[in-house]
mmCIF file of C-alpha atoms in Angstrom:
data_model
loop_
_atom_site.group_PDB
_atom_site.id
_atom_site.type_symbol
_atom_site.label_atom_id
_atom_site.label_comp_id
_atom_site.label_asym_id
_atom_site.label_seq_id
_atom_site.Cartn_x
_atom_site.Cartn_y
_atom_site.Cartn_z
ATOM 1 C CA MET I 430 139.419 89.527 102.079
ATOM 2 C CA ILE I 431 135.900 88.703 100.820
ATOM 3 C CA ILE I 432 133.622 86.091 102.315
ATOM 4 C CA VAL I 433 131.116 84.779 99.772
ATOM 5 C CA LEU I 434 127.717 84.173 101.340
ATOM 6 C CA LEU I 435 126.578 80.718 100.225
ATOM 7 C CA SER I 436 123.014 79.529 100.328
ATOM 8 C CA PHE I 437 123.627 77.164 103.224
ATOM 9 C CA LEU I 438 124.451 80.133 105.460
ATOM 10 C CA PHE I 439 120.899 81.422 105.208
ATOM 11 C CA SER I 440 119.702 80.027 108.491
ATOM 12 C CA TYR I 441 118.980 81.620 111.802
ATOM 13 C CA SER I 442 122.494 82.585 112.729
ATOM 14 C CA GLN I 443 123.963 85.433 114.711
ATOM 15 C CA ALA I 444 127.467 86.730 114.251
ATOM 16 C CA ASN I 445 128.980 89.222 116.694
ATOM 17 C CA GLU I 446 129.717 91.531 113.805
ATOM 18 C CA ILE I 447 129.107 91.216 110.094
ATOM 19 C CA ASN I 448 129.884 93.606 107.255
ATOM 20 C CA LEU I 449 127.416 93.342 104.362
ATOM 21 C CA PHE I 450 128.537 94.535 100.932
ATOM 22 C CA PRO I 451 125.427 94.669 98.714
ATOM 23 C CA LYS I 452 125.123 95.936 95.171
ATOM 24 C CA ALA I 453 123.202 98.879 96.646
ATOM 25 C CA TYR I 454 120.888 99.769 99.502
ATOM 26 C CA PHE I 455 117.784 101.942 99.524
ATOM 27 C CA ASP I 456 118.033 105.150 101.526
ATOM 28 C CA THR I 457 114.380 105.734 102.387
ATOM 29 C CA GLU I 458 114.999 109.264 103.661
ATOM 30 C CA LYS I 459 116.674 110.437 100.444
ATOM 31 C CA GLY I 460 114.605 108.158 98.202
ATOM 32 C CA VAL I 461 117.605 106.810 96.280
ATOM 33 C CA MET I 462 119.718 103.692 95.920
ATOM 34 C CA ILE I 463 123.207 104.063 97.421
ATOM 35 C CA TYR I 464 126.005 102.086 95.764
ATOM 36 C CA GLY I 465 129.430 100.923 96.971
ATOM 37 C CA LYS I 466 128.752 100.980 100.715
ATOM 38 C CA VAL I 467 129.278 98.401 103.456
ATOM 39 C CA ILE I 468 126.548 97.985 106.100
ATOM 40 C CA GLN I 469 127.977 96.885 109.425
ATOM 41 C CA ILE I 470 125.749 94.883 111.769
ATOM 42 C CA LYS I 471 126.471 93.894 115.352
ATOM 43 C CA ASN I 472 123.943 91.760 117.192
ATOM 44 C CA ASP I 473 120.547 93.196 116.138
ATOM 45 C CA LYS I 474 121.544 96.731 115.112
ATOM 46 C CA VAL I 475 123.207 98.543 112.235
ATOM 47 C CA THR I 476 126.390 99.931 113.761
ATOM 48 C CA GLY I 477 127.689 101.868 110.784
ATOM 49 C CA ILE I 478 127.813 102.413 107.024
ATOM 50 C CA PHE I 479 131.269 102.607 105.466
ATOM 51 C CA ASN I 480 133.136 102.863 102.192
ATOM 52 C CA ARG I 481 134.512 99.541 100.966
ATOM 53 C CA ASN I 482 138.135 100.555 101.637
ATOM 54 C CA GLN I 483 137.360 101.225 105.298
ATOM 55 C CA VAL I 484 136.508 97.572 106.018
ATOM 56 C CA LYS I 485 138.865 94.588 105.677
ATOM 57 C CA THR I 486 136.436 91.674 105.676
ATOM 58 C CA VAL I 487 132.996 91.721 104.085
ATOM 59 C CA THR I 488 130.129 89.377 103.378
ATOM 60 C CA GLU I 489 129.592 89.720 99.641
ATOM 61 C CA LEU I 490 126.012 90.410 98.593
ATOM 62 C CA LYS I 491 126.851 91.757 95.157
ATOM 63 C CA ASN I 492 123.661 90.351 93.609
ATOM 64 C CA PHE I 493 121.322 92.024 96.093
ATOM 65 C CA TYR I 494 119.635 95.387 96.462
ATOM 66 C CA LEU I 495 118.915 95.840 100.163
ATOM 67 C CA LEU I 496 115.860 97.616 101.575
ATOM 68 C CA PRO I 497 114.631 98.108 105.128
ATOM 69 C CA GLY I 498 112.216 95.387 106.168
ATOM 70 C CA PHE I 499 108.628 96.135 105.172
ATOM 71 C CA ILE I 500 106.009 97.263 107.715
ATOM 72 C CA ASP I 501 102.314 96.390 107.531
ATOM 73 C CA CYS I 502 100.779 99.171 109.606
ATOM 74 C CA HIS I 503 97.208 97.821 109.607
ATOM 75 C CA SER I 504 97.051 94.082 110.173
ATOM 76 C CA HIS I 505 94.691 91.742 112.038
ATOM 77 C CA VAL I 506 96.710 88.578 112.566
ATOM 78 C CA LEU I 507 94.304 87.276 115.229
ATOM 79 C CA LEU I 508 91.275 87.632 112.950
ATOM 80 C CA ALA I 509 90.249 85.523 109.963
ATOM 81 C CA GLN I 510 87.189 86.025 107.789
ATOM 82 C CA LEU I 511 86.623 82.694 106.108
ATOM 83 C CA LYS I 512 85.742 82.319 102.479
ATOM 84 C CA GLY I 513 81.949 82.207 102.276
ATOM 85 C CA GLU I 514 81.418 84.553 105.229
ATOM 86 C CA THR I 515 79.841 87.592 103.598
ATOM 87 C CA GLU I 516 78.970 89.493 106.789
ATOM 88 C CA PHE I 517 81.794 90.868 108.933
ATOM 89 C CA GLU I 518 79.586 90.714 112.023
ATOM 90 C CA ASP I 519 79.297 86.915 111.607
ATOM 91 C CA THR I 520 83.078 86.669 111.472
ATOM 92 C CA LEU I 521 83.436 88.723 114.657
ATOM 93 C CA SER I 522 80.981 86.546 116.561
ATOM 94 C CA ARG I 523 82.633 83.305 115.458
ATOM 95 C CA GLU I 524 86.144 84.566 116.198
ATOM 96 C CA ALA I 525 85.147 85.859 119.655
ATOM 97 C CA ARG I 526 84.038 82.339 120.599
ATOM 98 C CA LEU I 527 87.283 80.645 119.537
ATOM 99 C CA PRO I 528 89.684 79.477 122.264
ATOM 100 C CA PRO I 529 92.403 82.138 122.655
ATOM 101 C CA ALA I 530 95.136 79.515 122.237
ATOM 102 C CA ASP I 531 93.739 78.569 118.818
ATOM 103 C CA ARG I 532 93.755 82.175 117.633
ATOM 104 C CA ILE I 533 97.336 82.656 118.818
ATOM 105 C CA LYS I 534 98.511 79.435 117.154
ATOM 106 C CA ARG I 535 96.938 80.445 113.842
ATOM 107 C CA ALA I 536 98.416 83.941 114.132
ATOM 108 C CA LYS I 537 101.914 82.532 114.559
ATOM 109 C CA GLY I 538 101.546 80.813 111.202
ATOM 110 C CA PHE I 539 100.507 84.117 109.620
ATOM 111 C CA LEU I 540 103.494 85.864 111.186
ATOM 112 C CA LYS I 541 106.002 83.359 109.838
ATOM 113 C CA ASP I 542 104.588 83.851 106.343
ATOM 114 C CA TYR I 543 104.820 87.619 106.791
ATOM 115 C CA LEU I 544 108.523 87.431 107.616
ATOM 116 C CA LYS I 545 109.314 85.213 104.631
ATOM 117 C CA ALA I 546 107.569 87.771 102.428
ATOM 118 C CA GLY I 547 109.809 90.547 103.790
ATOM 119 C CA PHE I 548 107.652 92.093 106.530
ATOM 120 C CA THR I 549 109.838 92.493 109.618
ATOM 121 C CA SER I 550 107.328 94.609 111.576
ATOM 122 C CA LEU I 551 103.541 94.651 111.864
ATOM 123 C CA CYS I 552 101.012 96.856 113.617
ATOM 124 C CA ASP I 553 98.144 94.720 114.875
ATOM 125 C CA LEU I 554 95.068 96.931 115.117
ATOM 126 C CA GLY I 555 92.536 95.107 117.222
ATOM 127 C CA ASN I 556 89.833 92.507 116.646
ATOM 128 C CA SER I 557 92.307 90.408 118.588
ATOM 129 C CA GLY I 558 90.477 89.349 121.713
ATOM 130 C CA ARG I 559 91.228 90.798 125.129
ATOM 131 C CA PHE I 560 94.894 91.736 124.661
ATOM 132 C CA LEU I 561 95.685 88.510 122.812
ATOM 133 C CA ASP I 562 98.018 90.582 120.623
ATOM 134 C CA VAL I 563 100.030 91.410 123.748
ATOM 135 C CA GLN I 564 100.245 87.698 124.597
ATOM 136 C CA LEU I 565 101.267 86.929 121.018
ATOM 137 C CA ARG I 566 104.077 89.476 121.153
ATOM 138 C CA LYS I 567 105.339 88.092 124.463
ATOM 139 C CA GLN I 568 105.498 84.625 122.901
ATOM 140 C CA THR I 569 107.293 85.737 119.718
ATOM 141 C CA GLU I 570 109.417 88.834 120.399
ATOM 142 C CA SER I 571 112.576 86.937 121.357
ATOM 143 C CA ASP I 572 112.272 84.516 118.410
ATOM 144 C CA LYS I 573 113.757 85.919 115.216
ATOM 145 C CA SER I 574 111.670 83.620 113.060
ATOM 146 C CA PHE I 575 108.821 86.070 113.709
ATOM 147 C CA PRO I 576 108.449 89.750 112.783
ATOM 148 C CA TYR I 577 108.095 92.304 115.566
ATOM 149 C CA LEU I 578 104.570 93.274 116.624
ATOM 150 C CA TYR I 579 103.393 96.734 117.569
ATOM 151 C CA VAL I 580 100.142 96.102 119.439
ATOM 152 C CA SER I 581 96.957 98.051 120.144
ATOM 153 C CA GLY I 582 94.833 95.830 122.361
ATOM 154 C CA PRO I 583 91.031 96.081 121.998
ATOM 155 C CA GLY I 584 89.789 99.016 119.964
ATOM 156 C CA ILE I 585 88.072 101.802 121.901
ATOM 157 C CA ALA I 586 84.500 102.150 120.636
ATOM 158 C CA THR I 587 80.969 103.116 121.576
ATOM 159 C CA ASN I 588 77.724 101.114 121.590
ATOM 160 C CA LYS I 589 78.695 97.525 120.630
ATOM 161 C CA GLY I 590 81.664 98.271 118.438
ATOM 162 C CA GLN I 591 81.398 96.564 115.079
ATOM 163 C CA PHE I 592 79.102 93.852 116.428
ATOM 164 C CA PRO I 593 75.402 93.837 115.486
ATOM 165 C CA GLU I 594 72.862 95.271 117.907
ATOM 166 C CA ASN I 595 71.753 91.809 119.071
ATOM 167 C CA ALA I 596 75.287 90.710 120.038
ATOM 168 C CA LYS I 597 75.944 89.586 123.591
ATOM 169 C CA MET I 598 77.994 92.032 125.647
ATOM 170 C CA GLY I 599 80.318 89.229 126.728
ATOM 171 C CA GLU I 600 81.461 88.805 123.128
ATOM 172 C CA VAL I 601 81.595 92.556 122.565
ATOM 173 C CA ASN I 602 83.755 93.192 125.641
ATOM 174 C CA ASN I 603 86.130 90.463 124.519
ATOM 175 C CA GLU I 604 86.975 92.410 121.353
ATOM 176 C CA TYR I 605 86.419 96.102 122.239
ATOM 177 C CA SER I 606 86.674 98.518 125.133
ATOM 178 C CA ILE I 607 83.241 100.126 125.126
ATOM 179 C CA VAL I 608 83.154 103.718 126.377
ATOM 180 C CA ASP I 609 80.514 106.343 127.145
ATOM 181 C CA ALA I 610 80.261 109.612 129.030
ATOM 182 C CA LYS I 611 80.622 107.836 132.403
ATOM 183 C CA THR I 612 83.847 105.986 131.489
ATOM 184 C CA ASP I 613 86.844 106.560 133.772
ATOM 185 C CA VAL I 614 89.243 107.444 130.943
ATOM 186 C CA ASP I 615 92.299 107.656 133.200
ATOM 187 C CA LYS I 616 91.732 104.124 134.477
ATOM 188 C CA LEU I 617 91.031 102.877 130.940
ATOM 189 C CA LEU I 618 94.249 104.296 129.478
ATOM 190 C CA GLN I 619 96.330 103.125 132.420
ATOM 191 C CA GLY I 620 95.083 99.593 131.743
ATOM 192 C CA TYR I 621 96.449 99.823 128.204
ATOM 193 C CA LEU I 622 99.766 101.242 129.424
ATOM 194 C CA ASN I 623 100.045 98.418 131.955
ATOM 195 C CA GLN I 624 99.827 96.005 129.005
ATOM 196 C CA ASN I 625 102.644 97.905 127.201
ATOM 197 C CA VAL I 626 100.347 98.753 124.299
ATOM 198 C CA ASP I 627 102.028 100.820 121.564
ATOM 199 C CA ILE I 628 99.062 102.072 119.558
ATOM 200 C CA LEU I 629 95.698 103.338 120.714
ATOM 201 C CA LYS I 630 92.962 102.694 118.161
ATOM 202 C CA ILE I 631 89.773 104.713 118.512
ATOM 203 C CA TYR I 632 86.634 104.049 116.484
ATOM 204 C CA LEU I 633 85.060 107.307 115.318
ATOM 205 C CA ASP I 634 82.369 105.163 113.722
ATOM 206 C CA ASN I 635 81.585 101.473 114.138
ATOM 207 C CA ASN I 636 80.986 100.592 110.499
ATOM 208 C CA PRO I 637 79.592 98.027 109.761
ATOM 209 C CA GLY I 638 78.132 98.169 113.273
ATOM 210 C CA ALA I 639 75.830 100.904 114.551
ATOM 211 C CA GLY I 640 76.864 103.965 116.504
ATOM 212 C CA SER I 641 79.683 106.503 116.497
ATOM 213 C CA MET I 642 81.747 108.572 118.896
ATOM 214 C CA ASP I 643 80.673 112.141 119.597
ATOM 215 C CA GLU I 644 83.004 115.114 119.855
ATOM 216 C CA THR I 645 82.616 115.509 123.624
ATOM 217 C CA LEU I 646 83.600 111.926 124.385
ATOM 218 C CA LEU I 647 86.514 112.036 121.954
ATOM 219 C CA LYS I 648 87.866 115.227 123.526
ATOM 220 C CA LYS I 649 87.550 113.651 126.967
ATOM 221 C CA ILE I 650 89.804 110.801 125.853
ATOM 222 C CA LEU I 651 92.301 112.985 124.008
ATOM 223 C CA SER I 652 92.629 115.523 126.839
ATOM 224 C CA ASN I 653 93.890 112.890 129.274
ATOM 225 C CA SER I 654 97.606 113.298 129.944
ATOM 226 C CA LYS I 655 98.278 109.571 129.522
ATOM 227 C CA ILE I 656 97.423 109.799 125.813
ATOM 228 C CA LYS I 657 100.925 111.133 125.087
ATOM 229 C CA LYS I 658 102.563 107.952 126.363
ATOM 230 C CA PHE I 659 101.472 105.887 123.353
ATOM 231 C CA LYS I 660 103.619 105.678 120.229
ATOM 232 C CA LYS I 661 100.635 106.342 118.005
ATOM 233 C CA ILE I 662 96.957 107.247 118.234
ATOM 234 C CA THR I 663 95.009 106.221 115.166
ATOM 235 C CA TYR I 664 91.364 106.257 114.229
ATOM 236 C CA HIS I 665 88.892 104.068 112.389
ATOM 237 C CA ALA I 666 86.994 106.437 110.106
ATOM 238 C CA SER I 667 84.912 105.165 107.219
ATOM 239 C CA ASN I 668 82.504 108.023 106.540
ATOM 240 C CA LEU I 669 82.607 111.757 105.999
ATOM 241 C CA LYS I 670 81.145 112.557 109.434
ATOM 242 C CA SER I 671 84.050 110.717 111.067
ATOM 243 C CA PHE I 672 86.557 112.531 108.893
ATOM 244 C CA GLU I 673 85.086 115.920 109.843
ATOM 245 C CA LEU I 674 85.257 114.942 113.522
ATOM 246 C CA ALA I 675 88.902 113.992 113.020
ATOM 247 C CA GLU I 676 89.586 117.458 111.617
ATOM 248 C CA LYS I 677 87.909 119.173 114.563
ATOM 249 C CA ALA I 678 89.913 117.110 117.048
ATOM 250 C CA GLY I 679 93.248 117.819 115.357
ATOM 251 C CA ILE I 680 93.873 114.172 114.547
ATOM 252 C CA GLN I 681 97.056 113.279 112.631
ATOM 253 C CA SER I 682 96.570 109.619 111.703
ATOM 254 C CA LEU I 683 93.561 107.974 110.064
ATOM 255 C CA GLU I 684 92.652 104.493 108.826
ATOM 256 C CA HIS I 685 90.379 103.879 105.795
ATOM 257 C CA ALA I 686 90.198 107.487 104.553
ATOM 258 C CA ASN I 687 90.521 106.373 100.931
ATOM 259 C CA GLN I 688 87.005 104.927 101.236
ATOM 260 C CA ILE I 689 85.337 108.320 101.654
ATOM 261 C CA ALA I 690 85.199 111.531 99.646
ATOM 262 C CA LEU I 691 87.438 113.838 101.677
ATOM 263 C CA THR I 692 86.717 117.504 102.205
ATOM 264 C CA LYS I 693 89.013 120.010 100.513
ATOM 265 C CA LYS I 694 90.121 121.624 103.769
ATOM 266 C CA VAL I 695 92.563 119.623 105.875
ATOM 267 C CA SER I 696 93.968 121.192 109.028
ATOM 268 C CA SER I 697 95.926 118.564 110.947
ATOM 269 C CA LEU I 698 95.563 115.193 109.241
ATOM 270 C CA ARG I 699 98.896 113.882 108.000
ATOM 271 C CA TYR I 700 99.156 110.082 107.948
ATOM 272 C CA ILE I 701 96.645 108.108 105.890
ATOM 273 C CA THR I 702 96.508 104.312 105.821
ATOM 274 C CA PRO I 703 94.643 103.253 102.654
ATOM 275 C CA THR I 704 92.936 99.922 103.271
ATOM 276 C CA ASP I 705 92.433 98.609 99.753
ATOM 277 C CA GLN I 706 92.497 95.028 98.582
ATOM 278 C CA ASP I 707 93.346 94.302 94.965
ATOM 279 C CA SER I 708 90.657 93.328 92.483
ATOM 280 C CA GLU I 709 91.778 89.674 92.246
ATOM 281 C CA THR I 710 91.368 89.160 95.976
ATOM 282 C CA LEU I 711 88.034 90.936 96.128
ATOM 283 C CA LYS I 712 86.711 88.775 93.295
ATOM 284 C CA GLU I 713 87.965 85.612 94.983
ATOM 285 C CA PHE I 714 86.104 86.493 98.181
ATOM 286 C CA SER I 715 82.989 87.855 96.412
ATOM 287 C CA TYR I 716 83.549 91.443 97.538
ATOM 288 C CA TYR I 717 84.408 93.067 94.220
ATOM 289 C CA ARG I 718 82.181 95.967 93.165
ATOM 290 C CA LYS I 719 83.582 97.753 90.121
ATOM 291 C CA PRO I 720 82.271 101.289 90.801
ATOM 292 C CA PHE I 721 83.457 101.216 94.431
ATOM 293 C CA TYR I 722 86.839 99.787 93.434
ATOM 294 C CA ARG I 723 87.361 102.532 90.845
ATOM 295 C CA ALA I 724 86.339 105.197 93.364
ATOM 296 C CA GLN I 725 88.846 103.918 95.917
ATOM 297 C CA SER I 726 91.598 103.962 93.311
ATOM 298 C CA GLN I 727 90.772 107.554 92.392
ATOM 299 C CA ARG I 728 90.771 108.616 96.037
ATOM 300 C CA LEU I 729 94.128 106.954 96.623
ATOM 301 C CA LYS I 730 95.511 108.986 93.739
ATOM 302 C CA GLU I 731 93.978 112.145 95.223
ATOM 303 C CA LEU I 732 95.482 111.427 98.641
ATOM 304 C CA TYR I 733 98.941 111.281 97.113
ATOM 305 C CA GLN I 734 98.377 114.406 95.029
ATOM 306 C CA ARG I 735 97.248 116.288 98.148
ATOM 307 C CA LYS I 736 100.543 115.436 99.900
ATOM 308 C CA PHE I 737 99.190 113.110 102.558
ATOM 309 C CA VAL I 738 101.777 110.660 103.886
ATOM 310 C CA LEU I 739 100.690 107.217 102.698
ATOM 311 C CA VAL I 740 101.187 104.382 105.183
ATOM 312 C CA PHE I 741 100.926 100.803 103.928
ATOM 313 C CA GLY I 742 98.357 98.688 105.752
ATOM 314 C CA PRO I 743 95.646 96.956 103.707
ATOM 315 C CA ASP I 744 93.500 95.762 106.656
ATOM 316 C CA PHE I 745 93.698 92.208 105.316
ATOM 317 C CA TYR I 746 91.935 89.442 107.249
ATOM 318 C CA PHE I 747 90.435 87.171 104.562
ATOM 319 C CA HIS I 748 91.332 83.524 105.020
ATOM 320 C CA ASN I 749 91.026 80.260 103.144
ATOM 321 C CA PRO I 750 92.453 77.605 105.494
ATOM 322 C CA LEU I 751 92.982 75.022 102.751
ATOM 323 C CA VAL I 752 95.482 76.866 100.547
ATOM 324 C CA PHE I 753 96.427 80.282 101.792
ATOM 325 C CA ASN I 754 99.454 82.454 102.465
ATOM 326 C CA ARG I 755 98.104 85.665 103.936
ATOM 327 C CA ALA I 756 101.366 87.579 103.487
ATOM 328 C CA LEU I 757 101.421 87.017 99.727
ATOM 329 C CA TYR I 758 97.873 88.347 99.464
ATOM 330 C CA VAL I 759 98.834 91.341 101.613
ATOM 331 C CA LYS I 760 101.758 92.104 99.333
ATOM 332 C CA ARG I 761 99.531 91.742 96.275
ATOM 333 C CA THR I 762 97.455 94.699 97.479
ATOM 334 C CA LEU I 763 100.380 96.894 96.375
ATOM 335 C CA LYS I 764 98.889 96.608 92.906
ATOM 336 C CA THR I 765 96.314 99.185 94.028
ATOM 337 C CA TYR I 766 99.137 101.709 94.456
ATOM 338 C CA LEU I 767 100.429 100.946 90.975
ATOM 339 C CA GLU I 768 96.938 101.323 89.504
ATOM 340 C CA ALA I 769 96.696 104.741 91.188
ATOM 341 C CA ASN I 770 100.001 105.740 89.534
ATOM 342 C CA ILE I 771 101.807 106.299 92.829
ATOM 343 C CA PRO I 772 105.556 106.646 92.073
ATOM 344 C CA LYS I 773 107.654 103.594 92.971
ATOM 345 C CA VAL I 774 109.794 105.524 95.431
ATOM 346 C CA GLU I 775 106.666 106.611 97.320
ATOM 347 C CA ILE I 776 105.303 103.068 97.406
ATOM 348 C CA LEU I 777 108.592 101.891 98.911
ATOM 349 C CA ARG I 778 108.399 104.675 101.491
ATOM 350 C CA ALA I 779 104.796 103.695 102.267
ATOM 351 C CA LEU I 780 106.169 100.231 103.094
ATOM 352 C CA THR I 781 109.070 101.454 105.230
ATOM 353 C CA LEU I 782 109.782 105.020 106.334
ATOM 354 C CA ASN I 783 106.230 106.354 106.470
ATOM 355 C CA PRO I 784 104.875 103.688 108.867
ATOM 356 C CA ALA I 785 107.968 104.186 111.018
ATOM 357 C CA LYS I 786 107.344 107.940 111.169
ATOM 358 C CA SER I 787 103.697 107.423 112.055
ATOM 359 C CA LEU I 788 104.913 105.324 115.020
ATOM 360 C CA ARG I 789 107.677 107.804 115.912
ATOM 361 C CA GLU I 790 110.117 104.934 115.352
ATOM 362 C CA GLU I 791 111.922 106.325 112.272
ATOM 363 C CA ASN I 792 115.345 105.919 113.879
ATOM 364 C CA LYS I 793 114.675 102.248 114.640
ATOM 365 C CA VAL I 794 112.732 100.747 111.720
ATOM 366 C CA GLY I 795 111.945 101.648 108.118
ATOM 367 C CA VAL I 796 115.501 102.899 107.555
ATOM 368 C CA ILE I 797 119.013 101.574 107.014
ATOM 369 C CA LYS I 798 121.283 103.719 109.148
ATOM 370 C CA LYS I 799 123.423 103.598 112.265
ATOM 371 C CA GLY I 800 121.399 102.714 115.347
ATOM 372 C CA ALA I 801 118.447 101.205 113.488
ATOM 373 C CA TYR I 802 117.451 97.577 113.862
ATOM 374 C CA ALA I 803 119.149 95.324 111.324
ATOM 375 C CA ASN I 804 115.892 94.484 109.552
ATOM 376 C CA LEU I 805 116.912 94.103 105.918
ATOM 377 C CA ILE I 806 115.462 92.442 102.846
ATOM 378 C CA GLY I 807 117.238 91.800 99.563
ATOM 379 C CA PHE I 808 116.065 91.492 95.967
ATOM 380 C CA LYS I 809 118.124 90.552 92.917
ATOM 381 C CA LYS I 810 116.650 93.381 90.867
ATOM 382 C CA ASN I 811 116.316 97.053 91.691
ATOM 383 C CA PRO I 812 112.652 97.617 92.693
ATOM 384 C CA MET I 813 113.022 101.276 91.727
ATOM 385 C CA GLU I 814 113.387 100.019 88.158
ATOM 386 C CA THR I 815 111.643 96.616 88.188
ATOM 387 C CA PHE I 816 108.947 96.975 90.824
ATOM 388 C CA ASP I 817 107.437 93.530 90.225
ATOM 389 C CA VAL I 818 110.450 91.992 91.991
ATOM 390 C CA ILE I 819 108.704 93.105 95.201
ATOM 391 C CA PHE I 820 106.187 90.296 94.747
ATOM 392 C CA GLU I 821 108.962 87.679 94.915
ATOM 393 C CA GLU I 822 110.242 86.153 98.148
ATOM 394 C CA PRO I 823 113.270 88.177 99.286
ATOM 395 C CA MET I 824 116.357 87.389 101.248
ATOM 396 C CA VAL I 825 115.528 88.382 104.833
ATOM 397 C CA ILE I 826 117.705 89.537 107.708
ATOM 398 C CA ASN I 827 115.574 89.963 110.841
ATOM 399 C CA ARG I 828 117.186 91.791 113.751
ATOM 400 C CA GLY I 829 120.625 90.805 112.521
ATOM 401 C CA SER I 830 119.872 87.157 111.735
ATOM 402 C CA PHE I 831 119.620 85.606 108.271
ATOM 403 C CA LEU I 832 116.390 83.758 107.518
ATOM 404 C CA LYS I 833 116.360 80.681 105.318
#
């Protein structure tokens, strides 16, 4: 018996058990499309993958290639740099003065757009007020019209973070946890754990603000036993000095490293999150500089050639409130991967498996296998062959529920 899935069924609905029979699904671990299999879902999890003859009743998805839901591993949904704001510090100051409820309301709109575009998980990496990302997750995690949020709370930084030197400490402390040699690191980290923070983000430099973290202070933070309780520790590093410090400290995960000329020797660094925007977006927001753009593209290519694990997360926070869908702009940044000649299979992994691995969540998200969350997206063409289909709006199943 075959049940044909009609368009009117694509609403938020939850069946006890459903057997999906797609044209194929993408195995992110093997890097191949798998044909002729049935994906069984119960509640919000994948409960098994079977041959067609092992299952009596299926939901026919013969026109769809299924992939795990995408993951944006470097987002700022509680931050918006408006068109016309050319200095990031001005954006920070304005955002820090906004009522928290307004930032959360705006972020919910961003999140809904993300899910429609196929992103079922996001990592929010700071610039989000004093744990407003934690509040946002509490308000959205039980609602399947939103993607799931991995949260970091305020970034840990020195001096005044990314604020200018003349910024008021009240604003600074609203967006960052400022540390120095006298900081009680144990108390600081326990505060983050009490908020159920997933990711700890540490600023090795404060670019575009002044100041940077020294090796002694970094080692003090990393030597605390509580550091192991976070899913991921990642680092803002936008210059060579920061990268060299990361090497000394044995750091595994780094943001922005495609913006600097890396040293040839790499001891521990594994996960790199390139934070490129595409040329169209940069031109629209008056940030395009051809030499810099070309250099970033070349470095992205080098990162892949040197076997770093690429993690998708474009650090996108531009905003035009009149006509804007942030998620579509975020997805458009994938063009930078294509320009750097990254193979399609590796781009798809950068969107799925690699972020999951960097979070130590590879059995839960970024994969289609038994025990993983039923976060699935479907396209009517095989993205391994026709990659541009990625830029279309997919069919979305979020934690076992179809999204219209």
